[in-house]
Short mmCIF file of C-alpha atoms in Angstrom, two decimals:
data_model
loop_
_atom_site.label_atom_id
_atom_site.label_comp_id
_atom_site.label_asym_id
_atom_site.label_seq_id
_atom_site.Cartn_x
_atom_site.Cartn_y
_atom_site.Cartn_z
CA MET A 23 15.49 -14.02 15.70
CA THR A 24 14.81 -10.33 15.22
CA TRP A 25 14.08 -7.28 17.30
CA ARG A 26 11.24 -4.87 16.85
CA SER A 27 10.88 -1.32 18.11
CA ARG A 28 8.59 1.64 17.71
CA ILE A 29 10.26 5.00 17.40
CA VAL A 30 9.22 8.60 16.87
CA THR A 31 10.75 10.26 13.84
CA PRO A 32 9.93 13.44 11.93
CA TRP A 33 8.83 13.20 8.33
CA ILE A 34 10.88 14.88 5.60
CA GLY A 35 10.35 15.37 1.87
CA THR A 36 8.11 17.31 -0.44
CA GLY A 37 6.16 14.36 -1.80
CA VAL A 38 7.56 14.40 -5.33
CA ASP A 39 9.75 11.99 -7.27
CA GLY A 40 13.28 12.27 -5.88
CA ASP A 41 12.09 13.79 -2.60
CA VAL A 42 9.20 11.61 -1.50
CA ASN A 43 7.67 11.99 1.91
CA ARG A 44 9.61 9.66 4.20
CA PRO A 45 10.64 9.38 7.84
CA THR A 46 13.95 11.00 8.78
CA PHE A 47 14.98 7.55 9.97
CA ALA A 48 15.05 6.34 6.35
CA ASP A 49 17.97 8.66 5.62
CA ALA A 50 19.80 8.18 8.91
CA GLY A 51 21.96 5.28 7.74
CA LEU A 52 21.33 3.25 10.87
CA PRO A 53 21.41 -0.56 10.50
CA HIS A 54 17.99 -2.14 10.23
CA LEU A 55 16.04 -4.78 8.32
CA SER A 56 12.85 -2.89 7.70
CA TRP A 57 10.56 -0.13 8.83
CA VAL A 58 6.86 0.47 8.37
CA ASP A 59 4.55 3.37 9.08
CA VAL A 60 2.15 2.30 11.81
CA THR A 61 -0.08 5.35 11.83
CA GLY A 62 -1.58 5.32 8.32
CA GLN A 63 -1.84 9.08 8.43
CA ASP A 64 -3.60 10.69 5.50
CA ALA A 65 -1.15 11.58 2.75
CA ALA A 66 -2.76 14.99 2.41
CA ASN A 67 -1.94 15.81 6.02
CA LEU A 68 1.25 13.87 6.42
CA GLN A 69 3.46 16.35 8.24
CA PRO A 70 1.66 17.33 11.44
CA ASP A 71 2.66 20.05 13.85
CA PRO A 72 4.55 18.98 15.82
CA ASN A 73 6.19 16.81 13.17
CA ALA A 74 6.50 13.65 15.21
CA TYR A 75 5.62 10.38 13.57
CA THR A 76 5.70 6.73 14.62
CA ILE A 77 7.23 3.87 12.67
CA GLU A 78 8.04 0.28 13.57
CA VAL A 79 11.64 -0.75 12.95
CA THR A 80 12.95 -4.32 12.71
CA THR A 81 16.61 -5.20 13.29
CA THR A 82 18.67 -8.36 13.61
CA ALA A 83 20.29 -7.39 16.90
CA GLU A 84 19.38 -5.45 20.00
CA ALA A 85 22.60 -3.49 19.63
CA ASP A 86 21.14 -1.96 16.47
CA LEU A 87 18.12 -0.80 18.44
CA ASN A 88 20.42 0.71 21.03
CA ALA A 89 22.09 2.74 18.29
CA ILE A 90 18.71 3.84 16.93
CA ALA A 91 17.50 4.83 20.42
CA GLU A 92 20.45 7.18 20.74
CA VAL A 93 19.09 9.20 17.82
CA PHE A 94 15.33 8.76 17.95
CA VAL A 95 12.80 8.51 20.76
CA GLU A 96 11.99 4.86 21.36
CA LEU A 97 8.50 4.00 22.60
CA TRP A 98 9.03 0.28 23.19
CA ARG A 99 10.98 -2.71 21.93
CA GLU A 100 10.56 -6.48 21.92
CA GLU A 101 12.32 -9.59 20.76
CA VAL A 102 10.42 -11.34 17.98
CA THR A 103 10.23 -15.04 18.74
CA ASP A 104 7.37 -16.22 16.59
CA GLU A 105 9.29 -16.78 13.38
CA PRO A 106 8.58 -20.32 12.18
CA MET B 6 -16.39 -42.91 -1.43
CA PRO B 7 -17.27 -39.45 -2.67
CA ALA B 8 -14.98 -36.68 -1.56
CA PRO B 9 -16.35 -34.02 0.77
CA ALA B 10 -17.24 -30.95 -1.22
CA ILE B 11 -15.47 -28.02 0.34
CA LEU B 12 -15.65 -25.92 -2.75
CA GLY B 13 -19.40 -26.14 -3.13
CA THR B 14 -21.72 -27.94 -5.49
CA SER B 15 -21.68 -25.81 -8.63
CA ARG B 16 -18.84 -27.81 -10.17
CA ARG B 17 -19.75 -31.34 -11.12
CA TRP B 18 -16.33 -32.77 -11.77
CA SER B 19 -14.99 -35.11 -9.12
CA PRO B 20 -11.23 -35.12 -8.82
CA ARG B 21 -9.38 -38.26 -9.82
CA TYR B 22 -6.97 -38.82 -6.99
CA LEU B 23 -3.55 -40.35 -7.45
CA LEU B 24 -3.12 -40.38 -3.68
CA TYR B 25 -5.91 -39.99 -1.18
CA ASP B 26 -6.17 -40.73 2.53
CA GLU B 27 -9.15 -39.94 4.74
CA PHE B 28 -7.75 -41.89 7.73
CA ILE B 29 -10.86 -44.05 8.04
CA THR B 30 -9.91 -47.10 10.13
CA PRO B 31 -8.87 -46.40 13.72
CA ASP B 32 -5.27 -47.34 14.42
CA ALA B 33 -3.26 -46.81 17.57
CA ALA B 34 0.31 -45.56 17.66
CA PRO B 35 2.71 -46.58 16.31
CA LEU B 36 1.25 -46.66 12.83
CA THR B 37 2.50 -49.18 10.29
CA SER B 38 4.74 -47.92 7.54
CA PRO B 39 4.17 -47.85 4.65
CA ARG B 40 0.56 -46.95 5.23
CA THR B 41 -2.03 -47.97 2.69
CA CYS B 42 -4.22 -44.93 2.13
CA GLU B 43 -7.94 -45.15 2.76
CA PRO B 44 -9.90 -45.18 0.52
CA GLY B 45 -6.82 -44.86 -1.64
CA PRO B 46 -5.13 -44.93 -3.99
CA GLY B 47 -1.56 -44.69 -2.82
CA THR B 48 0.72 -45.40 0.10
CA LEU B 49 2.57 -43.12 2.49
CA ALA B 50 5.89 -43.80 4.18
CA ILE B 51 5.66 -42.82 7.85
CA THR B 52 8.44 -41.47 10.03
CA ASP B 53 7.30 -41.21 13.62
CA THR B 54 10.12 -42.05 16.00
CA ALA B 55 8.26 -40.86 19.11
CA SER B 56 5.00 -42.64 18.24
CA VAL B 57 2.94 -39.46 18.34
CA LEU B 58 0.62 -40.42 15.50
CA SER B 59 -2.68 -42.28 15.71
CA ILE B 60 -5.91 -42.49 13.78
CA SER B 61 -9.35 -42.20 15.29
CA GLY B 62 -12.62 -40.56 14.43
CA GLY B 63 -11.61 -40.29 10.77
CA GLN B 64 -8.61 -38.13 11.58
CA LEU B 65 -4.87 -38.45 11.88
CA THR B 66 -3.84 -36.89 15.17
CA LYS B 67 -0.39 -35.81 16.30
CA VAL B 68 -0.40 -35.46 20.06
CA PRO B 69 1.58 -32.59 21.58
CA ASP B 70 5.23 -33.47 21.54
CA ALA B 71 8.26 -31.35 22.17
CA THR B 72 10.82 -32.73 19.80
CA SER B 73 9.58 -35.18 17.23
CA PRO B 74 8.22 -34.01 13.91
CA PHE B 75 6.48 -36.65 11.88
CA MET B 76 6.44 -37.13 8.14
CA LEU B 77 4.17 -38.79 5.67
CA GLU B 78 6.18 -39.17 2.52
CA ASP B 79 4.84 -39.27 -0.99
CA PRO B 80 7.74 -39.84 -3.39
CA ALA B 81 5.75 -38.79 -6.44
CA THR B 82 7.69 -36.95 -9.08
CA PHE B 83 7.31 -33.26 -9.80
CA SER B 84 5.15 -32.94 -12.89
CA ALA B 85 3.03 -30.21 -14.41
CA GLY B 86 -0.53 -30.23 -13.18
CA THR B 87 0.20 -32.03 -9.92
CA CYS B 88 -1.90 -30.75 -7.04
CA ILE B 89 -0.96 -31.86 -3.55
CA PHE B 90 -3.09 -30.83 -0.61
CA ALA B 91 -3.84 -31.41 3.07
CA VAL B 92 -6.64 -30.47 5.42
CA PRO B 93 -5.08 -29.77 8.80
CA THR B 94 -6.45 -28.11 11.90
CA LEU B 95 -4.29 -26.63 14.60
CA ALA B 96 -5.71 -26.21 18.06
CA ALA B 97 -6.91 -22.68 18.71
CA GLY B 98 -4.40 -20.87 20.84
CA SER B 99 -1.44 -22.92 19.66
CA LEU B 100 1.71 -20.85 19.69
CA THR B 101 4.30 -22.29 17.37
CA SER B 102 2.80 -25.44 15.85
CA GLN B 103 2.99 -25.94 12.11
CA ALA B 104 1.30 -28.38 9.76
CA ARG B 105 3.03 -28.34 6.41
CA ILE B 106 3.20 -29.63 2.89
CA VAL B 107 6.85 -29.63 1.94
CA LEU B 108 8.49 -30.10 -1.43
CA GLN B 109 12.07 -31.29 -0.98
CA THR B 110 14.99 -32.29 -3.10
CA ALA B 111 16.11 -35.92 -2.99
CA ALA B 112 18.74 -34.74 -0.51
CA ALA B 113 15.97 -33.42 1.79
CA ALA B 114 16.59 -29.71 1.20
CA ASN B 115 13.38 -27.73 1.42
CA LEU B 116 12.19 -26.05 -1.77
CA VAL B 117 8.67 -24.99 -0.84
CA GLN B 118 6.63 -25.24 2.32
CA ALA B 119 2.93 -24.48 2.57
CA VAL B 120 2.31 -23.85 6.22
CA ASP B 121 -0.60 -23.77 8.61
CA LEU B 122 1.03 -21.77 11.35
CA SER B 123 -0.50 -20.96 14.68
CA VAL B 124 0.80 -17.93 16.53
CA ALA B 125 -1.97 -16.93 18.91
CA THR B 126 -4.27 -16.87 15.90
CA VAL B 127 -3.87 -19.41 13.14
CA ARG B 128 -2.16 -18.03 10.09
CA TRP B 129 -1.67 -19.53 6.69
CA GLY B 130 1.54 -19.00 4.88
CA PHE B 131 4.36 -20.46 2.90
CA ARG B 132 8.10 -20.43 2.72
CA VAL B 133 10.49 -20.81 -0.14
CA GLY B 134 13.77 -22.64 0.38
CA THR B 135 15.38 -22.95 3.78
CA GLY B 136 15.53 -19.25 4.59
CA THR B 137 13.22 -17.11 6.62
CA THR B 138 10.93 -16.22 3.76
CA ASN B 139 7.65 -16.72 5.53
CA MET B 140 4.62 -15.20 3.96
CA ALA B 141 1.74 -15.29 6.36
CA ASP B 142 -1.90 -14.46 5.89
CA PRO B 143 -3.23 -12.55 8.88
CA SER B 144 -6.81 -12.92 7.74
CA ALA B 145 -7.06 -16.55 8.82
CA THR B 146 -9.16 -17.51 11.81
CA ALA B 147 -8.03 -19.55 14.80
CA GLY B 148 -9.09 -23.16 14.87
CA VAL B 149 -10.77 -23.14 11.47
CA GLN B 150 -10.14 -26.17 9.31
CA GLY B 151 -9.18 -25.54 5.74
CA THR B 152 -7.26 -26.89 2.82
CA VAL B 153 -3.72 -25.85 2.01
CA GLY B 154 -2.05 -27.01 -1.15
CA ILE B 155 0.54 -26.62 -3.86
CA ILE B 156 -0.04 -26.94 -7.59
CA VAL B 157 2.84 -27.57 -9.95
CA SER B 158 2.48 -25.62 -13.15
CA GLY B 159 4.77 -25.81 -16.13
CA SER B 160 8.32 -27.00 -15.60
CA SER B 161 9.15 -24.97 -12.50
CA PHE B 162 6.25 -22.79 -11.35
CA VAL B 163 4.25 -23.56 -8.24
CA PHE B 164 1.00 -22.06 -7.02
CA VAL B 165 0.33 -22.05 -3.28
CA PHE B 166 -3.34 -21.90 -2.39
CA LYS B 167 -5.67 -22.21 0.56
CA ILE B 168 -9.35 -23.03 0.79
CA VAL B 169 -11.45 -21.92 3.73
CA GLY B 170 -15.17 -22.50 3.52
CA SER B 171 -16.14 -22.18 -0.12
CA VAL B 172 -13.42 -19.71 -1.09
CA ALA B 173 -10.15 -20.77 -2.72
CA THR B 174 -7.44 -18.13 -2.52
CA LEU B 175 -4.15 -17.88 -4.32
CA MET B 176 -1.37 -17.26 -1.83
CA ALA B 177 1.47 -16.95 -4.30
CA VAL B 178 2.86 -17.85 -7.69
CA PHE B 179 6.58 -18.35 -8.04
CA PRO B 180 9.25 -20.33 -9.83
CA ILE B 181 11.47 -22.60 -7.79
CA THR B 182 15.12 -23.45 -8.19
CA GLY B 183 16.54 -26.88 -7.39
CA THR B 184 15.51 -30.38 -8.39
CA PRO B 185 12.37 -31.66 -6.62
CA GLY B 186 12.56 -35.17 -5.18
CA ARG B 187 9.67 -35.84 -2.83
CA TRP B 188 6.59 -34.42 -1.13
CA LEU B 189 6.06 -34.52 2.61
CA PHE B 190 3.16 -33.92 4.93
CA ASN B 191 4.70 -33.08 8.28
CA ALA B 192 4.09 -31.17 11.45
CA THR B 193 5.95 -29.82 14.41
CA GLY B 194 4.85 -28.30 17.65
CA PRO B 195 5.82 -28.05 21.30
CA ALA B 196 4.31 -30.07 24.12
CA THR B 197 2.59 -26.92 25.33
CA ASP B 198 0.49 -26.62 22.17
CA GLY B 199 -2.60 -28.60 21.30
CA ALA B 200 -2.86 -31.57 18.97
CA ILE B 201 -2.49 -31.21 15.23
CA VAL B 202 -5.17 -32.99 13.25
CA TYR B 203 -5.27 -33.99 9.60
CA ALA B 204 -8.69 -34.78 8.15
CA ARG B 205 -7.19 -35.89 4.83
CA VAL B 206 -4.27 -35.57 2.51
CA GLY B 207 -4.01 -36.23 -1.21
CA ARG B 208 -2.57 -35.70 -4.63
CA LEU B 209 -4.37 -35.36 -7.92
CA ASP B 210 -3.59 -34.50 -11.50
CA LEU B 211 -5.23 -31.29 -12.71
CA THR B 212 -4.24 -31.94 -16.32
CA ILE B 213 -6.88 -34.66 -16.54
CA PRO B 214 -9.58 -33.31 -18.87
CA ILE B 215 -12.06 -31.41 -16.80
CA ASN B 216 -15.62 -30.36 -17.18
CA THR B 217 -16.06 -26.97 -18.75
CA SER B 218 -17.96 -25.84 -15.68
CA ILE B 219 -14.60 -25.60 -13.92
CA ALA B 220 -13.67 -22.57 -16.00
CA GLY B 221 -11.43 -24.61 -18.29
CA THR B 222 -8.25 -23.76 -16.43
CA ASP B 223 -5.31 -25.89 -17.46
CA TRP B 224 -3.07 -25.93 -14.42
CA SER B 225 -0.16 -27.36 -16.39
CA ASP B 226 0.26 -23.87 -17.86
CA PRO B 227 1.25 -21.25 -15.27
CA TYR B 228 -0.35 -18.53 -17.37
CA SER B 229 -3.66 -20.29 -17.99
CA LEU B 230 -5.22 -18.54 -15.03
CA ALA B 231 -3.29 -15.29 -15.49
CA ILE B 232 -5.20 -12.17 -16.45
CA VAL B 233 -2.03 -10.52 -17.72
CA LYS B 234 0.94 -12.19 -19.36
CA ASP B 235 3.41 -9.86 -20.98
CA THR B 236 6.97 -10.95 -21.66
CA LEU B 237 7.40 -7.47 -23.12
CA THR B 238 8.81 -8.83 -26.36
CA GLU B 239 8.84 -6.01 -28.85
CA SER B 240 10.87 -4.30 -31.57
CA ALA B 241 13.22 -1.52 -30.53
CA GLY B 242 11.65 1.90 -30.54
CA VAL B 243 8.06 0.76 -30.00
CA LEU B 244 6.19 2.53 -27.20
CA LEU B 245 4.59 0.43 -24.47
CA SER B 246 1.20 1.98 -25.27
CA ALA B 247 1.56 0.56 -28.79
CA HIS B 248 2.62 -2.87 -27.57
CA THR B 249 0.23 -5.82 -27.38
CA PRO B 250 0.67 -8.21 -24.45
CA GLU B 251 0.35 -11.98 -24.95
CA LYS B 252 -2.58 -11.84 -22.52
CA GLY B 253 -4.34 -8.81 -21.08
CA SER B 254 -5.75 -5.53 -22.26
CA THR B 255 -4.12 -2.40 -23.64
CA TRP B 256 -1.27 -0.58 -21.94
CA VAL B 257 -2.23 3.02 -21.22
CA ALA B 258 0.40 5.75 -20.81
CA LEU B 259 -0.52 7.79 -17.72
CA LEU B 260 2.68 9.83 -17.45
CA ASN B 261 5.09 9.98 -20.40
CA ASN B 262 5.63 6.47 -21.77
CA PHE B 263 7.97 3.50 -21.96
CA VAL B 264 9.91 2.59 -25.07
CA MET B 265 11.59 -0.66 -26.09
CA ASP B 266 15.35 -0.27 -25.80
CA ALA B 267 17.83 -2.02 -28.09
CA GLY B 268 18.81 -4.09 -25.05
CA GLY B 269 15.45 -5.86 -25.08
CA TYR B 270 13.71 -4.13 -22.18
CA PHE B 271 11.40 -1.15 -21.77
CA ILE B 272 12.79 2.09 -20.36
CA MET B 273 11.11 5.39 -19.65
CA SER B 274 10.57 7.77 -22.54
CA GLY B 275 10.21 11.49 -21.94
CA GLY B 276 10.83 11.44 -18.20
CA GLU B 277 9.40 9.52 -15.26
CA ALA B 278 7.00 7.01 -16.77
CA ARG B 279 3.80 5.48 -15.42
CA CYS B 280 1.79 2.98 -17.48
CA ALA B 281 -1.02 0.64 -16.48
CA MET B 282 -3.67 -1.62 -17.93
CA GLU B 283 -7.18 -2.56 -16.87
CA THR B 284 -7.36 -6.10 -15.42
CA GLY B 285 -10.80 -6.21 -13.86
CA ALA B 286 -9.40 -7.38 -10.50
CA SER B 287 -8.19 -5.43 -7.49
CA ASP B 288 -7.14 -8.42 -5.39
CA VAL B 289 -4.24 -9.79 -7.37
CA PHE B 290 -0.84 -11.45 -7.32
CA ILE B 291 1.55 -9.57 -9.62
CA ILE B 292 5.05 -10.44 -10.76
CA GLY B 293 7.08 -7.64 -12.31
CA GLU B 294 10.46 -8.49 -13.79
CA LEU B 295 12.50 -5.40 -13.00
CA GLN B 296 16.15 -4.54 -13.40
CA ARG B 297 17.72 -1.70 -11.52
CA THR B 298 20.99 -0.08 -12.56
CA GLY B 299 19.68 3.32 -11.52
CA GLY B 300 16.55 4.92 -10.16
CA ALA B 301 13.61 2.93 -8.86
CA PRO B 302 11.77 0.59 -11.22
CA CYS B 303 8.41 -0.28 -9.67
CA VAL B 304 5.39 -2.49 -10.00
CA ALA B 305 2.45 -0.09 -9.98
CA PHE B 306 -0.72 -1.60 -8.60
CA ARG B 307 -4.22 -0.50 -7.67
CA VAL B 308 -3.88 2.37 -10.08
CA VAL B 309 -6.81 4.79 -10.02
CA ASP B 310 -5.19 7.37 -12.28
CA VAL B 311 -1.80 8.99 -12.78
CA ASP B 312 -1.92 10.68 -9.38
CA ASN B 313 -3.41 7.86 -7.31
CA GLN B 314 -1.75 4.45 -7.12
CA TRP B 315 0.66 2.20 -5.21
CA TRP B 316 4.26 1.30 -6.11
CA ALA B 317 6.46 -1.59 -5.02
CA SER B 318 10.05 -0.72 -5.85
CA ARG B 319 13.37 -2.47 -6.44
CA GLU B 320 16.01 0.09 -5.51
CA SER B 321 19.74 -0.32 -4.83
CA THR B 322 19.56 -1.59 -1.25
CA ILE B 323 15.87 -1.39 -0.40
CA SER B 324 12.47 -2.46 -1.62
CA ALA B 325 9.83 0.06 -0.64
CA LEU B 326 6.08 0.54 -0.77
CA TYR B 327 4.91 3.96 -1.93
CA GLU B 328 1.41 5.34 -1.72
CA VAL B 329 0.62 8.00 -4.30
CA THR B 330 -2.48 9.97 -3.38
CA ALA B 331 -3.46 13.25 -5.01
CA SER B 332 0.03 13.27 -6.61
CA VAL B 333 1.77 13.22 -3.21
CA ILE B 334 4.27 10.33 -2.93
CA VAL B 335 4.59 8.78 0.52
CA SER B 336 7.01 6.02 1.50
CA ARG B 337 4.97 3.71 3.74
CA ALA B 338 7.33 0.79 4.31
CA SER B 339 10.83 -0.30 3.42
CA VAL B 340 12.91 -3.48 3.63
CA SER B 341 16.67 -3.80 3.15
CA VAL B 342 17.70 -5.99 0.21
CA SER B 343 21.04 -6.88 -1.32
CA ASN B 344 22.25 -4.65 -4.11
CA ASP B 345 21.62 -6.43 -7.40
CA SER B 346 21.77 -4.95 -10.88
CA LEU B 347 20.40 -8.09 -12.54
CA VAL B 348 16.75 -8.84 -13.31
CA ASN B 349 14.71 -9.33 -10.12
CA GLN B 350 11.13 -10.46 -9.69
CA VAL B 351 9.12 -8.03 -7.59
CA SER B 352 5.92 -9.80 -6.53
CA VAL B 353 2.97 -7.99 -5.01
CA ARG B 354 0.11 -9.75 -3.25
CA ALA B 355 -2.77 -7.36 -2.72
CA SER B 356 -5.66 -8.98 -0.88
CA GLY B 357 -8.20 -6.68 0.68
CA SER B 358 -6.29 -4.17 2.76
CA ASP B 359 -3.32 -6.53 3.11
CA ILE B 360 -0.41 -5.62 0.83
CA ARG B 361 2.75 -7.75 0.71
CA VAL B 362 5.84 -7.65 -1.46
CA TYR B 363 8.37 -10.39 -2.15
CA ILE B 364 11.69 -10.02 -3.96
CA ARG B 365 13.30 -12.86 -5.92
CA ASN B 366 16.79 -12.09 -7.09
CA ASN B 367 18.49 -13.44 -10.18
CA ALA B 368 19.93 -16.36 -8.22
CA GLY B 369 16.46 -17.45 -7.14
CA THR B 370 16.76 -16.30 -3.53
CA TYR B 371 13.66 -14.78 -1.95
CA THR B 372 13.46 -11.88 0.47
CA VAL B 373 10.30 -10.85 2.24
CA GLY B 374 9.68 -7.31 1.09
CA PRO B 375 7.67 -4.54 2.68
CA ALA B 376 4.15 -5.17 3.93
CA TYR B 377 1.48 -2.68 4.79
CA THR B 378 -2.19 -2.50 5.65
CA SER B 379 -4.25 0.10 3.83
CA SER B 380 -7.60 0.43 2.12
CA ILE B 381 -6.40 3.39 0.04
CA HIS B 382 -7.16 2.72 -3.67
CA GLN B 383 -8.27 -0.79 -2.60
CA THR B 384 -10.84 -1.26 -5.34
CA ALA B 385 -8.70 -0.01 -8.24
CA THR B 386 -8.30 -2.65 -10.94
CA LYS B 387 -5.56 -1.20 -13.10
CA HIS B 388 -2.00 -2.38 -12.58
CA GLY B 389 1.26 -1.68 -14.35
CA VAL B 390 4.79 -0.37 -14.12
CA ARG B 391 6.68 2.80 -13.26
CA ALA B 392 10.27 3.94 -13.82
CA ASN B 393 12.21 7.10 -13.08
CA ALA B 394 15.74 6.73 -14.47
CA ASN B 395 16.57 6.74 -18.16
CA SER B 396 18.02 3.31 -19.09
CA GLY B 397 18.69 2.58 -15.41
CA ALA B 398 15.19 1.37 -14.54
CA ARG B 399 14.36 -1.49 -16.89
CA ILE B 400 11.12 -3.42 -17.27
CA HIS B 401 11.45 -7.00 -18.58
CA GLY B 402 8.10 -8.64 -17.89
CA PHE B 403 4.72 -8.21 -16.23
CA TYR B 404 2.27 -10.91 -15.07
CA CYS B 405 -0.91 -10.81 -13.01
CA TRP B 406 -3.15 -13.48 -11.50
CA PRO B 407 -6.44 -13.06 -9.60
CA ILE B 408 -6.37 -13.98 -5.91
CA ASP B 409 -9.78 -15.65 -5.98
CA ILE B 410 -9.39 -19.02 -7.77
CA THR B 411 -12.56 -20.63 -6.43
CA ASN B 412 -13.94 -21.40 -9.86
CA SER B 413 -10.66 -22.79 -11.12
CA LEU B 414 -10.35 -25.71 -8.73
CA PRO B 415 -12.47 -28.86 -8.74
CA GLU B 416 -15.10 -29.78 -6.24
CA GLY B 417 -13.80 -32.05 -3.53
CA LEU B 418 -10.44 -30.53 -2.72
#
């Protein structure tokens, strides 16, 4: 059983080796299983103004999502029940 | 009785079945065990404690049932060239039903499961071991009958494939750990889902000499179908661009180069290194044998040029997918993985716009890596490796298979 949430997070980075473009969430040290960009925004125009970006985060517990929601704006969350 | 030709009529070799059941004669539940296959050969042991199985209309049907999985057991041994397959259909709209081919140990521990999984829309997938490594294919269509199967290749490799219509697609290539004991055809599903139907199940030996019109693939060799096989065996000091793979074309240095280290692996030479080779295929299954004691060794795939490509990384505690477009590096997805400084297999399945990564650690445990949907660089046919830490990002091996295996399987599967 896992939990899934979409959050808004600014992008950081300069797009080079050692400082790749990435969501701020990736450096936040918050517990999670995975995240994925759900916007597919063009790499050439990655950091919009305002710099607000959406990713989908997966965690093992709802408590982890609660901790994430204290730092980032959460759009929605759901419990993932379709794992075989 | 001739087998139905799902794979078309261009191949004139008919498979020689070692087990084959088309469920011809109607039979009400409970079925007799062992069941004598029709038209044969072979028998199947049946476990069906709730009597949910019956045969009618040339199909084996499992009626909706909340608690009782059924099993058809084929105790055949695990040998190179064995192909075991089933043709199930799940009712459109089923939620959690699964029809599976399962390879188990003698103690009934799962090693591999090829799954027809219905979650709103039917998905194909597979799992390795007993964990949560489920690798689904979102491109499948609800209610469409197809073939799912597993081919044993070499002493421990398995290929998971599916056939829908006239197209056979490689789902994955991977080695297994554990000692195989038996094959099962089984299914589970809640009472709220529809019936699960099997049109046929079977087993055949793909090492039997085959007609040359079937592309000459010898499935007993896991690298027979590969378009790249490179164990990266080389003398110390030799550059990757001067190295000749066992199978494949020439390595091209796109950014700096790799050099064979005295430790028996390639490391970057001159700074961050990017190398790739032409394979002729953009839809591929790649296995990179990477070791990370520093930096981020990566499988590079769909490489257009030095500034445009994809990377699947093995870093300290994550595996990530990076898009490189016009030299800008963007992290698109990331999955947490256990820290491991030993050799890991980083597998990439790139099929259309669907990109999926799987990590196999040195102990043989799989983790589902990052997945992403993108058509960026989708038609690029070069693939390779990338490293960014001197001696800390090590490349041990590189292998690549085409996803489309239509011409490598016999008519009648």
